[in-house]
Short mmCIF file of C-alpha atoms and ligand atoms in Angstrom, two decimals:
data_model
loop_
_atom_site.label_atom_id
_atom_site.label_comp_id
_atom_site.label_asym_id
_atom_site.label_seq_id
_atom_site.Cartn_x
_atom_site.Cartn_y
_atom_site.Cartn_z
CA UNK A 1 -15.05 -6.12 -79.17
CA UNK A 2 -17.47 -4.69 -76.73
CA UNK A 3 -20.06 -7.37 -75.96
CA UNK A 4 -22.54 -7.31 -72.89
CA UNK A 5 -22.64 -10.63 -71.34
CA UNK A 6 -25.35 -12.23 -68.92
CA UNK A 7 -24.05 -15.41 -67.75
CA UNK A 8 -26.07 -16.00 -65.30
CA UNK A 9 -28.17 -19.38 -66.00
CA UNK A 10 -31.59 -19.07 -67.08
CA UNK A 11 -34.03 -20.73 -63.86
CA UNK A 12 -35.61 -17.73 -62.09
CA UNK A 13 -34.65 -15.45 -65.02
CA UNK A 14 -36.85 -17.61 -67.09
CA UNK A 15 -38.74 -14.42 -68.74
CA UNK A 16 -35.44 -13.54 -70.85
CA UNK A 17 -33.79 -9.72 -70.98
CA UNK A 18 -34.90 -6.55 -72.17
CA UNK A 19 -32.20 -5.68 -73.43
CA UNK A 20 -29.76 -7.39 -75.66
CA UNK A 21 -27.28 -5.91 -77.74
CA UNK A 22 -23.97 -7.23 -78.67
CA UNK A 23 -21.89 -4.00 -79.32
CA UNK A 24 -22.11 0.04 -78.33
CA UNK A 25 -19.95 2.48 -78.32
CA UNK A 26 -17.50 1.93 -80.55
CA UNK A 27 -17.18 1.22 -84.05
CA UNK A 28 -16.57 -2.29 -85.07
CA UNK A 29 -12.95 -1.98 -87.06
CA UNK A 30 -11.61 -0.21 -84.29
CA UNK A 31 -12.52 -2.84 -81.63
CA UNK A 32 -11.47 -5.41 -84.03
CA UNK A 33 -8.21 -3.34 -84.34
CA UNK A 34 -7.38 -3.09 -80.66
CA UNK A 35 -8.92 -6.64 -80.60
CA UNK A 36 -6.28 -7.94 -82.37
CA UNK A 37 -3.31 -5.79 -80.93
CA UNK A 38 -4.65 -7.11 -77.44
CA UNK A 39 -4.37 -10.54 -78.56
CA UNK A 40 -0.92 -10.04 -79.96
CA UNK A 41 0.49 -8.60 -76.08
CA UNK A 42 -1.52 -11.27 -74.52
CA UNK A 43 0.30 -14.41 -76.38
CA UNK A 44 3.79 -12.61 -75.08
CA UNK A 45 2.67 -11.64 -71.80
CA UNK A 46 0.10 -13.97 -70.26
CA UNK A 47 2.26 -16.80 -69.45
CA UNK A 48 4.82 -14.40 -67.15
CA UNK A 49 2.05 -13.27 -65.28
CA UNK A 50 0.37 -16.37 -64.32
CA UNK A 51 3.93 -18.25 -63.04
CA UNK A 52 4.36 -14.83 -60.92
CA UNK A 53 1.08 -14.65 -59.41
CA UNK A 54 0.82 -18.63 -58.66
CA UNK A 55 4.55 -18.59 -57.03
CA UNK A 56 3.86 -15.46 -54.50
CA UNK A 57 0.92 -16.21 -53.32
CA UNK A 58 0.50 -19.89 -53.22
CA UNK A 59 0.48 -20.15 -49.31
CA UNK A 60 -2.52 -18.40 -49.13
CA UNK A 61 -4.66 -19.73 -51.86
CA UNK A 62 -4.24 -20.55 -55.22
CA UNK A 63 -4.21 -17.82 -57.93
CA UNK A 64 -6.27 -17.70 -61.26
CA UNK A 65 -5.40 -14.04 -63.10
CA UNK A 66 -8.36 -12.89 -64.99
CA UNK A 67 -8.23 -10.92 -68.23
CA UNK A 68 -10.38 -7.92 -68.44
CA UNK A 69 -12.18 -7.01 -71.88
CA UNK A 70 -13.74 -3.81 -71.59
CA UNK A 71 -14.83 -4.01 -68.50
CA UNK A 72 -17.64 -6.21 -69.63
CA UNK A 73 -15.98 -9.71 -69.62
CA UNK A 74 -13.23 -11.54 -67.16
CA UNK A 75 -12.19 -14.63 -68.03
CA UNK A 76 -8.99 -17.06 -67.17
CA UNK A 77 -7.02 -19.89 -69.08
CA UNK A 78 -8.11 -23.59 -68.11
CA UNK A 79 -6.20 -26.82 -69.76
CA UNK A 80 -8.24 -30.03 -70.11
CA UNK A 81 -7.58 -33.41 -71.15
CA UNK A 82 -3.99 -35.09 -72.23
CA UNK A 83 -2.03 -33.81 -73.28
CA UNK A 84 -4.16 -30.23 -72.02
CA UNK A 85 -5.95 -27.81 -74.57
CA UNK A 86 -6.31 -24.56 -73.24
CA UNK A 87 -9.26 -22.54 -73.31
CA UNK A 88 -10.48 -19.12 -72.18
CA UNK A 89 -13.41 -19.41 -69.50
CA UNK A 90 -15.80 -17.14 -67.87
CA UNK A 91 -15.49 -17.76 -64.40
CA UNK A 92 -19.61 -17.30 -63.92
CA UNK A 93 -20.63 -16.83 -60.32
CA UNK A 94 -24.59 -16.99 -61.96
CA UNK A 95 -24.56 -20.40 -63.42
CA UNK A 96 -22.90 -23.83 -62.16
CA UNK A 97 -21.94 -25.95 -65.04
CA UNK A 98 -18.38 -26.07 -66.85
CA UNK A 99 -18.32 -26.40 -70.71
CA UNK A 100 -16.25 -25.70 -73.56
CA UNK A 101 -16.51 -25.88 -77.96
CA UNK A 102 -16.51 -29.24 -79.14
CA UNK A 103 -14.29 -29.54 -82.53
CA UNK A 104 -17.30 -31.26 -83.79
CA UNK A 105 -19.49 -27.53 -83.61
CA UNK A 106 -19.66 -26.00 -86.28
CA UNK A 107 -21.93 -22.87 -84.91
CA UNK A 108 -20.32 -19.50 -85.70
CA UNK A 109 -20.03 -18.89 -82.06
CA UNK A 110 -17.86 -22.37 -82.22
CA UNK A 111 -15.63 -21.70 -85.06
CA UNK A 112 -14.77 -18.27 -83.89
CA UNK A 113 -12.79 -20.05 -80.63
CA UNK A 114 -11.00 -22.54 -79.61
CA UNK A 115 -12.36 -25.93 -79.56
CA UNK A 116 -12.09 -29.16 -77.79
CA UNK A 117 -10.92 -32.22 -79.71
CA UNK A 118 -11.96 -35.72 -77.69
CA UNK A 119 -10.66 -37.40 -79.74
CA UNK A 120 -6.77 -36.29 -79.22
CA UNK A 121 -7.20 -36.27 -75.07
CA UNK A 122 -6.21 -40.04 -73.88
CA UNK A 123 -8.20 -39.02 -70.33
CA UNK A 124 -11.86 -37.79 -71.96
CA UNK A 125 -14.79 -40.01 -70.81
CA UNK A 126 -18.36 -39.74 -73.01
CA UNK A 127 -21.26 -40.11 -70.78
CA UNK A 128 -23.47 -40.84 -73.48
CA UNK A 129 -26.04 -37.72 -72.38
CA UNK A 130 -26.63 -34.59 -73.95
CA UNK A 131 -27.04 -31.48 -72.28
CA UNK A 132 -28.58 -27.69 -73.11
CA UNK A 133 -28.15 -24.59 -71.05
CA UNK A 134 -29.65 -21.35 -71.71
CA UNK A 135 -28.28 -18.39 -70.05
CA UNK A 136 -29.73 -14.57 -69.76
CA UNK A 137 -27.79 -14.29 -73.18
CA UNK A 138 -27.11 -16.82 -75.18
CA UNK A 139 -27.52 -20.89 -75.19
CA UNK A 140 -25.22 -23.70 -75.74
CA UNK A 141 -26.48 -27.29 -76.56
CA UNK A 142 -23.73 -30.30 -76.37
CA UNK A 143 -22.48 -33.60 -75.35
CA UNK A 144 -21.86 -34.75 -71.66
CA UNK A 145 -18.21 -36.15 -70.47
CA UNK A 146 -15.24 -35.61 -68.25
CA UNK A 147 -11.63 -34.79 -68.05
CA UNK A 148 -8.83 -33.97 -65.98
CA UNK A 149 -9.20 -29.99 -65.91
CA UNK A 150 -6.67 -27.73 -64.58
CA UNK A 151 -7.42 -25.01 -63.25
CA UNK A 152 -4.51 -22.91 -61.87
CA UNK A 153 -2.25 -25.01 -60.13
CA UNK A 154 -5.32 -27.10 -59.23
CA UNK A 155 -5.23 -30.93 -60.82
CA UNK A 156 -9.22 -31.71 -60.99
CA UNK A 157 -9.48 -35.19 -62.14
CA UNK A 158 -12.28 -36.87 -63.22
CA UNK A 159 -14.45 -33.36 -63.42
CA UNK A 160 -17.47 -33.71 -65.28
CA UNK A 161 -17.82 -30.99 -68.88
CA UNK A 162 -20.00 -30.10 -71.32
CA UNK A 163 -18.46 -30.07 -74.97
CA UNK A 164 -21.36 -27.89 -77.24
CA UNK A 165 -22.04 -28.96 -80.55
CA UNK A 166 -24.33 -26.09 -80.96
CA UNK A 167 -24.10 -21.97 -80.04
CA UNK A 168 -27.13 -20.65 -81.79
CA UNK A 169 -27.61 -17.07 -81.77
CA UNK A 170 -24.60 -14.08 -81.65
CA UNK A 171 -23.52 -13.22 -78.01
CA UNK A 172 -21.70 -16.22 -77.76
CA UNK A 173 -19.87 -15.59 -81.56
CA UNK A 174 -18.60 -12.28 -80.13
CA UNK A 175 -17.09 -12.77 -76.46
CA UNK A 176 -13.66 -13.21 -75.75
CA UNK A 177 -13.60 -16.34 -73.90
CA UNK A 178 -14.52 -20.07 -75.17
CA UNK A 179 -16.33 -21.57 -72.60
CA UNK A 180 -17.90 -20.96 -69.14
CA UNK A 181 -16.65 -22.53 -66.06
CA UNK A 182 -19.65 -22.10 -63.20
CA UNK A 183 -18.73 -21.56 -59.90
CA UNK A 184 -22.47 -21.49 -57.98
CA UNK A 185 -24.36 -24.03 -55.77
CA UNK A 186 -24.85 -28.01 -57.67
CA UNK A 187 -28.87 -27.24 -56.63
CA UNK A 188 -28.36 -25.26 -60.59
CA UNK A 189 -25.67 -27.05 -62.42
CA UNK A 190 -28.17 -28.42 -65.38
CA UNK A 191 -28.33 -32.14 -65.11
CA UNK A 192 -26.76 -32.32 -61.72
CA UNK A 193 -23.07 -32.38 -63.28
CA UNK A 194 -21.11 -31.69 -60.28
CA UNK A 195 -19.61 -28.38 -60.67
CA UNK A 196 -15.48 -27.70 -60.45
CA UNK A 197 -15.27 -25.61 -57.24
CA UNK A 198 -17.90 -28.84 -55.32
CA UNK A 199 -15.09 -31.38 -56.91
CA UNK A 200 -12.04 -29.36 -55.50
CA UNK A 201 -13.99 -29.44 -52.95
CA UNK A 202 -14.45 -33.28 -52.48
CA UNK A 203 -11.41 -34.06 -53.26
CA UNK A 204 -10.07 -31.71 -50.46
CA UNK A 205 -7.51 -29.41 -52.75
CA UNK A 206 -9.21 -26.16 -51.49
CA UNK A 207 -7.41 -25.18 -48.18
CA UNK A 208 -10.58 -23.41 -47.32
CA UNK A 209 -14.18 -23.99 -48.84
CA UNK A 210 -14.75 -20.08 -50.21
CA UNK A 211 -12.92 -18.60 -53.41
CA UNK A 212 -12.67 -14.53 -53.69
CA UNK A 213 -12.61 -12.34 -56.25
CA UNK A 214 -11.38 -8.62 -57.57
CA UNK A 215 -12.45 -6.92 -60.94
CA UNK A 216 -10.34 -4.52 -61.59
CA UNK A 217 -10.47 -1.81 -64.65
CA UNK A 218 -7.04 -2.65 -66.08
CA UNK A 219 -6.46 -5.49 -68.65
CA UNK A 220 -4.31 -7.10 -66.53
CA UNK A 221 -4.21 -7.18 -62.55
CA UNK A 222 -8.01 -8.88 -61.69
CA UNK A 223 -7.84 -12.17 -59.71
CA UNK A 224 -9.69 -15.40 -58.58
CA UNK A 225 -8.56 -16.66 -55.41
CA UNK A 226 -9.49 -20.35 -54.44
CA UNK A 227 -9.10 -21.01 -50.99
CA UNK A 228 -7.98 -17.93 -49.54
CA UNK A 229 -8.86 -14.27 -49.19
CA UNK A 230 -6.55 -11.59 -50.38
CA UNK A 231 -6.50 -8.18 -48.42
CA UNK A 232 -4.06 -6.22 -50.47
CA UNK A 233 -7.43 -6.10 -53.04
CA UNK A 234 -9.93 -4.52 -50.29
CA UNK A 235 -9.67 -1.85 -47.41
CA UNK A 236 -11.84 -1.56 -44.35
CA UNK A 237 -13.81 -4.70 -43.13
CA UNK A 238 -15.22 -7.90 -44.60
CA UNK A 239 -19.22 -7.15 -44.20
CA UNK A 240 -20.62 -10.93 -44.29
CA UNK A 241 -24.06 -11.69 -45.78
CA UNK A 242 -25.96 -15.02 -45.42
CA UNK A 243 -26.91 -16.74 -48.51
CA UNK A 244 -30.34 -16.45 -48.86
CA UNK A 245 -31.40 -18.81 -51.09
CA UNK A 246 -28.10 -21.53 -52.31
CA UNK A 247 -28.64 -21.67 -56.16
CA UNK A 248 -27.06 -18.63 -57.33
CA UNK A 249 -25.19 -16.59 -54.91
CA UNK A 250 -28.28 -15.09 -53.62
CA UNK A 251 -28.91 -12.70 -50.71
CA UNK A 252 -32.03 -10.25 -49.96
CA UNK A 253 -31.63 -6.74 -49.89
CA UNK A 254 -32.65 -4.70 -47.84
CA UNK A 255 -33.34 -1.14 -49.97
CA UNK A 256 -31.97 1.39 -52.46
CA UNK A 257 -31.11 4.44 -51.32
CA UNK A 258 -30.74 7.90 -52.76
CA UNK A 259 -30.28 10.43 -51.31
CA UNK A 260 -31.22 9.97 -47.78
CA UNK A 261 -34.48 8.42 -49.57
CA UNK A 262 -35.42 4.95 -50.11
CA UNK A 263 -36.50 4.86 -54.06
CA UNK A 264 -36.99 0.87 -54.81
CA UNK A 265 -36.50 -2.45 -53.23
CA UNK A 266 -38.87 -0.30 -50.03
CA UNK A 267 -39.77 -4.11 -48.57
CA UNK A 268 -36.49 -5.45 -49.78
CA UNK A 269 -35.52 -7.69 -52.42
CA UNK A 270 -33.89 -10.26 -53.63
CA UNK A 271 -30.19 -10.00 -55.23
CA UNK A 272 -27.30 -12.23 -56.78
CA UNK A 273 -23.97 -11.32 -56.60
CA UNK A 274 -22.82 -12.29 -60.31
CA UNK A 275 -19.52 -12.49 -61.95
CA UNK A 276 -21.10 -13.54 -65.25
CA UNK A 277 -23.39 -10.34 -65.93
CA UNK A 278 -21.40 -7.16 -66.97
CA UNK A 279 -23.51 -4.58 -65.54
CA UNK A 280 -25.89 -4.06 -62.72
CA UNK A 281 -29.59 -5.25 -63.56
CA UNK A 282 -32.99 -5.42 -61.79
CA UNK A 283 -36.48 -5.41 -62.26
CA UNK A 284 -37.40 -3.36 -65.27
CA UNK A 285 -39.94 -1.18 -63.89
CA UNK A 286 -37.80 -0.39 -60.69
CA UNK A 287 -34.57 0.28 -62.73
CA UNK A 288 -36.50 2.74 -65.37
CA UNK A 289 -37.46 4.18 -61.53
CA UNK A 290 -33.26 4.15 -60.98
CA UNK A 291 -32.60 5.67 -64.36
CA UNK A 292 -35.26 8.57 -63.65
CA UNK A 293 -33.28 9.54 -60.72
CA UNK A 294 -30.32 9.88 -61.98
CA UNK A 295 -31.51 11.81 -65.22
CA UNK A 296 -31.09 9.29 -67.42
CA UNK A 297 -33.14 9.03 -70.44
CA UNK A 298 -34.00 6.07 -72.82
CA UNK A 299 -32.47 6.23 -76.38
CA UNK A 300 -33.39 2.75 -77.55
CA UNK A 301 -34.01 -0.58 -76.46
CA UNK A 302 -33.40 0.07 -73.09
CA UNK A 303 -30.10 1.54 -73.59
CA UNK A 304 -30.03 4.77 -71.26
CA UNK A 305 -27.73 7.98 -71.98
CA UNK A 306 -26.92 10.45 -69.32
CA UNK A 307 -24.90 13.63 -69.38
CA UNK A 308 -21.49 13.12 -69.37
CA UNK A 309 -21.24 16.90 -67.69
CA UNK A 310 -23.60 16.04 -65.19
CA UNK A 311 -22.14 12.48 -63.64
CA UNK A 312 -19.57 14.42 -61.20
CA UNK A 313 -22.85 15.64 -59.28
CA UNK A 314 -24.80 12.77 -59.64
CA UNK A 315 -26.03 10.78 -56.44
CA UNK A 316 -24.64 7.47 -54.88
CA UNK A 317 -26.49 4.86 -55.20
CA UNK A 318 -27.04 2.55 -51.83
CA UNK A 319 -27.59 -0.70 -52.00
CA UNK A 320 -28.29 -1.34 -48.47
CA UNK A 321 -27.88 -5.33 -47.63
CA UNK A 322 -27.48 -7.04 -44.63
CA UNK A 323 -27.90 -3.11 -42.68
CA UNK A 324 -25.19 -1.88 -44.34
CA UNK A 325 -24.88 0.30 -46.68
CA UNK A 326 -22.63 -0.28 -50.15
CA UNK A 327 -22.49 2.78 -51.99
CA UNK A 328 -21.90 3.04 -56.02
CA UNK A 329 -20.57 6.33 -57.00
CA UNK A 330 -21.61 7.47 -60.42
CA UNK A 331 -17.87 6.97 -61.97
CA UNK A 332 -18.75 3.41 -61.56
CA UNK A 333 -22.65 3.26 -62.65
CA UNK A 334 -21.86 4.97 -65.58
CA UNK A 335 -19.66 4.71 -68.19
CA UNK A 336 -17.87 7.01 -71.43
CA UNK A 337 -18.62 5.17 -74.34
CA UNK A 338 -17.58 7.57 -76.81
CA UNK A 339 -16.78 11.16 -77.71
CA UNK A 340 -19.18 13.24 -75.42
CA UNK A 341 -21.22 10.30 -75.13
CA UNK A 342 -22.34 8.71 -71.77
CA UNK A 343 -23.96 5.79 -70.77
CA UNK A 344 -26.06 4.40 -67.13
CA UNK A 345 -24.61 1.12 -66.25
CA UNK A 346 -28.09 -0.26 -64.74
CA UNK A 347 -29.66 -2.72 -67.31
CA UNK A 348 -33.19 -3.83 -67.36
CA UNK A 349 -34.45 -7.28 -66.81
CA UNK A 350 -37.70 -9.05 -66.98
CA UNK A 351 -36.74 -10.80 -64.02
CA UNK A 352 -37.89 -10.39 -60.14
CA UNK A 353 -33.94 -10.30 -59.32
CA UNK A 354 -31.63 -7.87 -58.91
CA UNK A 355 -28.27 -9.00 -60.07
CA UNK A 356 -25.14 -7.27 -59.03
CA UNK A 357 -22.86 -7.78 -61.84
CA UNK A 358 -19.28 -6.73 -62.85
CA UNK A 359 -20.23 -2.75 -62.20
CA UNK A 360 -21.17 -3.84 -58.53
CA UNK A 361 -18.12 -5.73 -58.34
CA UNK A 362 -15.25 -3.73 -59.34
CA UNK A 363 -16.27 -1.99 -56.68
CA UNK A 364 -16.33 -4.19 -54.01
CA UNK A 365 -13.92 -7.32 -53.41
CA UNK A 366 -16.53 -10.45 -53.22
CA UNK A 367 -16.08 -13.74 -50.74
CA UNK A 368 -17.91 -16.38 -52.02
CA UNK A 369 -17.82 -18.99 -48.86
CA UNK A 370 -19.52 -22.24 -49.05
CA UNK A 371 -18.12 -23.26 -45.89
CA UNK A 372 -20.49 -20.68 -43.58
CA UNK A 373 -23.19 -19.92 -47.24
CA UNK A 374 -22.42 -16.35 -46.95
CA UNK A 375 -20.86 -13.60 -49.22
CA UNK A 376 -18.49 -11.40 -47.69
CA UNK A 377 -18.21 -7.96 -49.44
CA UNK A 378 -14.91 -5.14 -48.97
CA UNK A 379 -14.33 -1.88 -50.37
CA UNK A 380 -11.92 -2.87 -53.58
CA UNK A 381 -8.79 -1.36 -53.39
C1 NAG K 1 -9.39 -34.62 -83.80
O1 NAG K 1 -8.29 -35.44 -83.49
C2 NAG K 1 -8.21 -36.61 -84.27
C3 NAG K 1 -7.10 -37.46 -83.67
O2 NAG K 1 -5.88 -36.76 -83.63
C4 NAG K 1 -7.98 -36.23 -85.72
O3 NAG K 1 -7.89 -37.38 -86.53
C5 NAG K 1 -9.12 -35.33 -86.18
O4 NAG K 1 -8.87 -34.86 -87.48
C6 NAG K 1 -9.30 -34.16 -85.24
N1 NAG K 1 -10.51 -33.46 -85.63
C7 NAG K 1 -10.52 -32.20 -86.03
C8 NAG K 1 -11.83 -31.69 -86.52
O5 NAG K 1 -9.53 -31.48 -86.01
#
């Protein structure tokens, strides 16, 4: 199942989204059909990849494979508690708090994944507090504790969770993964829970304080990397961008370019870099000004088509940050959704912020380092 997923916690994005749907493309028995093959290779295959990856690599940081679902969600398996349940997470670069389905929920969005049972984990602490978070789609509403979570190879003791007794609303009934594990600054993490990556952190596990990551387009093959930076997944240098502004993984922009011509962002801008958020959004007016130029036109609720003939001559688009220049080529801002059918990746958002999403991602490797509060960005491989 195709779902569209902003992840990215609700604080400046406080006016909501344009533009919410849950599925395109493709009809729902099919995606159900391939939903269900998927799962079937997964249970025999995901447990050989993750001992490989965490065995090679472990001198240089510590692995996390993520799953790719349509090129619209990543996630990875966690374990918490004692003995561990395992749950799918989004690792969410736009939000900051960690959370998972309490047994106890009995929201659609609940029942449809795996959920969290206190009562059988001999390490889970209530603190007594409840806790809501609303995201740019989608809200949870829960209980506060902690557990041991592990994460990886990782051993995080004592890490403070949400368990959500309530998923109102669809988005959340449809995505692959369970739960959301936030990985920006503690200035968002909704009532000041410290996040994982601060704990690992704290407790000195990290070898370095910056985590990477690569979105690739395969099912298998994309990776978190705590503590270390990879360079088999990029080519060409690391360009390094300061933090802007540390609650998100912000940084300001300084234009979009096409074409030799600056078109929006003309006095720059502000940007996240967001794991979380499947496509690319921005402003609404300034992204209908994005969608003009590359002959897009509406077909409904802010869904834009384009001509699959046309996208081999379409512009780049620049995203110029830091004085450098990141190019998208249009084989990754749009996308075939189905039989002579083609889609612009740029979403509309009633927010002031652009947020560089999955689409921005794929194509270049992202170095989130809280050591120095800068992002690096390198041509993927
Ligand atoms: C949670 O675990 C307890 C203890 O094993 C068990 O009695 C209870 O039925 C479980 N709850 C659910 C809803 O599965």
């Amino acid at each position: 199942m195709k779902v569209l997923v902003v992840l990215c916690a609700l604080f400046a994005l406080s006016e909501g989204f344009t533009r919410v749907h849950l599925q395109r493309g493709k009809k729902m028995r099919q995606l159900l059909r391939e939903k269900g093959l998927l799962e079937d290779f997964l249970k025999h295959h995901h447990y050989d990849i993750s001992t490989k990856y965490a065995h090679s690599f472990a001198s240089q940081g510590v692995y996390e494979p993520l799953m790719n679902s349509f090129d619209t969600e990543y996630y990875g398996t966690i374990y918490i508690g004692t003995p561990p349940q395992g749950f799918n997470v989004a690792f969410d670069t736009g939000s900051s708090n960690l959370w998972v389905p309490s047994v106890t929920c009995q929201s659609e969005a609940c029942q449809n994944h795996r959920m969290f049972n206190a009562s059988k984990s001999s390490t889970y602490q209530s603190a007594g507090t409840t806790i809501s978070i609303q995201y740019g789609m989608g809200s949870m509403a829960g209980v506060v504790g902690s557990d041991i979570v592990l994460v990886s190879s990782f051993i995080d003791t004592n890490q403070p969770l949400a368990l959500s007794t309530s998923e109102p609303g669809l988005v959340f009934a449809y995505v692959e993964f369970d739960g959301i594990l936030g990985l920006a600054y503690p200035d968002i993490a909704v009532e000041g829970l410290i996040p994982v990556f601060d704990n690992l952190m704290l407790k000195n596990l990290v070898k370095q304080h910056l985590f990477s990551v690569y979105l690739g387009r395969e099912v298998f093959g994309s990776m978190l990397i705590f503590g270390g930076i990879d360079e088999s997944y990029f080519t060409g240098p690391i360009h390094w961008i300061p933090v802007s502004y540390q609650g998100y993984w912000q940084i300001s922009m300084d234009s979009i370019i096409v074409n030799g011509k600056v078109i929006t962002c003309e006095s720059g801008c502000q940007a996240i870099v967001d794991t979380g958020t499947s496509l690319l959004a921005g402003p609404a007016a300034e992204v209908i000004n994005l969608q003009k130029v590359i002959g897009a036109t509406l077909i409904q609720y802010g869904e834009f088509k384009v001509n699959c003939n046309d996208i081999p001559s379409l512009p780049d688009i620049i995203f110029v940050i830091n004085g450098i220049q990141f190019p998208l080529p249009p084989s990754a801002y749009t996308e075939q959704v189905g039989q002579g059918e083609c889609q612009s990746n740029f979403q509309a958002t009633a927010s002031y912020l652009w947020i560089l999403g999955d689409v921005f991602i794929r194509e270049y490797y992202s170095i989130f380092d809280r050591e120095n509060n800068r992002v690096g960005l390198a041509k993927s491989v």
